[in-house]
Amino acid sequence: MKYIEDSKTTLGFWIYLMTDCVLFASLFATFAVLRNNTFGGPGGNELFSLPFVLLETLILLISSFVCGLAVVSARKQQKDRVIRLLVATVVLGLMFIGLEINEFRELAAEGNDWQRSAFLSSFFTLVGTHGLHICLGLLWASFLIVRLSTSKLTGTTVKRLFLFSLFWHFLDIVWIFIFTIVYLMGALS
Amino acid sequence: MRSYVTGFAVSLVLTLVAFGLVLGYTQGSLDVSKGLLILSIVVLAALQLGVQLVYFLHLGQESKPHFNLISFLFMLLVLVVIIAGSLWIMANLDYNMMHNPNIEKEIIHDEGY
């Protein structure tokens, strides 16, 4: 089923993803410039817990993988399997976003919210924008699940699922760089 | 199916290696220079980007004329200009700002006059 990769819809969606990359690039650039401007407040090495972030990373990676398996099943016309795998994707995504909200809440509760320093402003903007994308993806996946459970697995549904999988894998790639640049390098600062 | 399993396994290993390197360094059991460590985790992230692009996002697998690949490469160019350019300009600006009381002495020292 090569036609999905070759369709104009996929190209259009792909170009949207590329512009989204540019959005994230400017947020990464802002973060990189402001990473040391802590205004006397705590830096990344005092704020972030690496094992916690590794857990978030692994959950998102598994979610991305499961979403890929859903696409494989959809191409084999195994509808029930697709629904089960998509539900697993959403559950893992919810776990990820829950952990992230918890992290943000704890930071804010200790007085380290986005008003504390330029470093924290850029941190919350970058990671928060990624989290917002994840929330939108979860909404999209939920609509897909509802649609799949009420109707047949047609060519259009498979294509929509494929586009969602592109979006979801893309978010995982952005997270690799958040993990490396914000958290791992932050721990070294 | 196989491409997804390969992509997942390699990504998992790359993530864990990067995490292990940084954990080893912060706990003092890994004795390398910080510059080398940062370089290696960036290379690991770039490798994982390549792996996921090929195995998860099927980049380069569409037929000619490869519009997806072309738009991706153009995005990469824009990304490098934004990030490298911002860092370069802002570092220069930082250097030349007057908020550092010793900046005149430092500039005289650096520029050699």
mmCIF file of N, CA and C in Angstrom, chain A residues 16-21 24 64 130 133 165-175, chain B residues 52 57:
data_model
loop_
_atom_site.group_PDB
_atom_site.id
_atom_site.type_symbol
_atom_site.label_atom_id
_atom_site.label_comp_id
_atom_site.label_asym_id
_atom_site.label_seq_id
_atom_site.Cartn_x
_atom_site.Cartn_y
_atom_site.Cartn_z
ATOM 1 N N TYR A 16 3.071 20.746 6.682
ATOM 2 C CA TYR A 16 2.653 21.314 7.977
ATOM 3 C C TYR A 16 3.638 20.906 9.078
ATOM 4 N N LEU A 17 4.024 19.614 9.092
ATOM 5 C CA LEU A 17 4.947 19.147 10.130
ATOM 6 C C LEU A 17 6.276 19.901 10.050
ATOM 7 N N MET A 18 6.730 20.166 8.832
ATOM 8 C CA MET A 18 8.000 20.883 8.670
ATOM 9 C C MET A 18 7.902 22.306 9.224
ATOM 10 N N THR A 19 6.737 22.974 9.002
ATOM 11 C CA THR A 19 6.604 24.324 9.560
ATOM 12 C C THR A 19 6.524 24.265 11.088
ATOM 13 N N ASP A 20 5.928 23.183 11.588
ATOM 14 C CA ASP A 20 5.880 23.010 13.036
ATOM 15 C C ASP A 20 7.298 22.838 13.589
ATOM 16 N N CYS A 21 8.154 22.157 12.816
ATOM 17 C CA CYS A 21 9.559 22.008 13.197
ATOM 18 C C CYS A 21 10.221 23.369 13.337
ATOM 19 N N PHE A 24 9.238 24.893 16.574
ATOM 20 C CA PHE A 24 10.008 24.325 17.680
ATOM 21 C C PHE A 24 11.463 24.783 17.622
ATOM 22 N N SER A 64 4.729 5.925 20.798
ATOM 23 C CA SER A 64 5.015 6.140 19.376
ATOM 24 C C SER A 64 5.114 4.805 18.638
ATOM 25 N N HIS A 130 5.183 21.638 23.434
ATOM 26 C CA HIS A 130 5.208 20.212 23.092
ATOM 27 C C HIS A 130 4.032 19.492 23.763
ATOM 28 N N HIS A 133 0.810 20.130 21.974
ATOM 29 C CA HIS A 133 0.720 19.301 20.773
ATOM 30 C C HIS A 133 0.295 17.878 21.136
ATOM 31 N N SER A 165 -0.279 9.009 12.747
ATOM 32 C CA SER A 165 0.976 8.362 13.162
ATOM 33 C C SER A 165 2.172 9.249 12.820
ATOM 34 N N LEU A 166 2.112 9.943 11.676
ATOM 35 C CA LEU A 166 3.204 10.879 11.345
ATOM 36 C C LEU A 166 3.327 11.952 12.430
ATOM 37 N N PHE A 167 2.153 12.516 12.810
ATOM 38 C CA PHE A 167 2.128 13.560 13.831
ATOM 39 C C PHE A 167 2.709 13.050 15.145
ATOM 40 N N TRP A 168 2.318 11.852 15.525
ATOM 41 C CA TRP A 168 2.725 11.287 16.818
ATOM 42 C C TRP A 168 4.226 10.967 16.834
ATOM 43 N N HIS A 169 4.731 10.392 15.733
ATOM 44 C CA HIS A 169 6.169 10.112 15.655
ATOM 45 C C HIS A 169 6.973 11.406 15.664
ATOM 46 N N PHE A 170 6.415 12.424 14.972
ATOM 47 C CA PHE A 170 7.077 13.728 14.937
ATOM 48 C C PHE A 170 7.218 14.300 16.346
ATOM 49 N N LEU A 171 6.155 14.171 17.159
ATOM 50 C CA LEU A 171 6.219 14.691 18.527
ATOM 51 C C LEU A 171 7.251 13.937 19.344
ATOM 52 N N ASP A 172 7.409 12.642 19.063
ATOM 53 C CA ASP A 172 8.420 11.882 19.786
ATOM 54 C C ASP A 172 9.818 12.369 19.409
ATOM 55 N N ILE A 173 10.006 12.710 18.129
ATOM 56 C CA ILE A 173 11.316 13.220 17.696
ATOM 57 C C ILE A 173 11.621 14.550 18.384
ATOM 58 N N VAL A 174 10.595 15.442 18.465
ATOM 59 C CA VAL A 174 10.817 16.712 19.166
ATOM 60 C C VAL A 174 11.215 16.429 20.612
ATOM 61 N N TRP A 175 10.551 15.428 21.217
ATOM 62 C CA TRP A 175 10.860 15.115 22.618
ATOM 63 C C TRP A 175 12.296 14.613 22.796
ATOM 64 N N GLN B 52 14.478 7.328 13.577
ATOM 65 C CA GLN B 52 13.020 7.472 13.624
ATOM 66 C C GLN B 52 12.470 8.017 12.304
ATOM 67 N N LEU B 57 8.813 7.396 10.268
ATOM 68 C CA LEU B 57 8.157 8.391 9.413
ATOM 69 C C LEU B 57 8.303 8.073 7.928
#
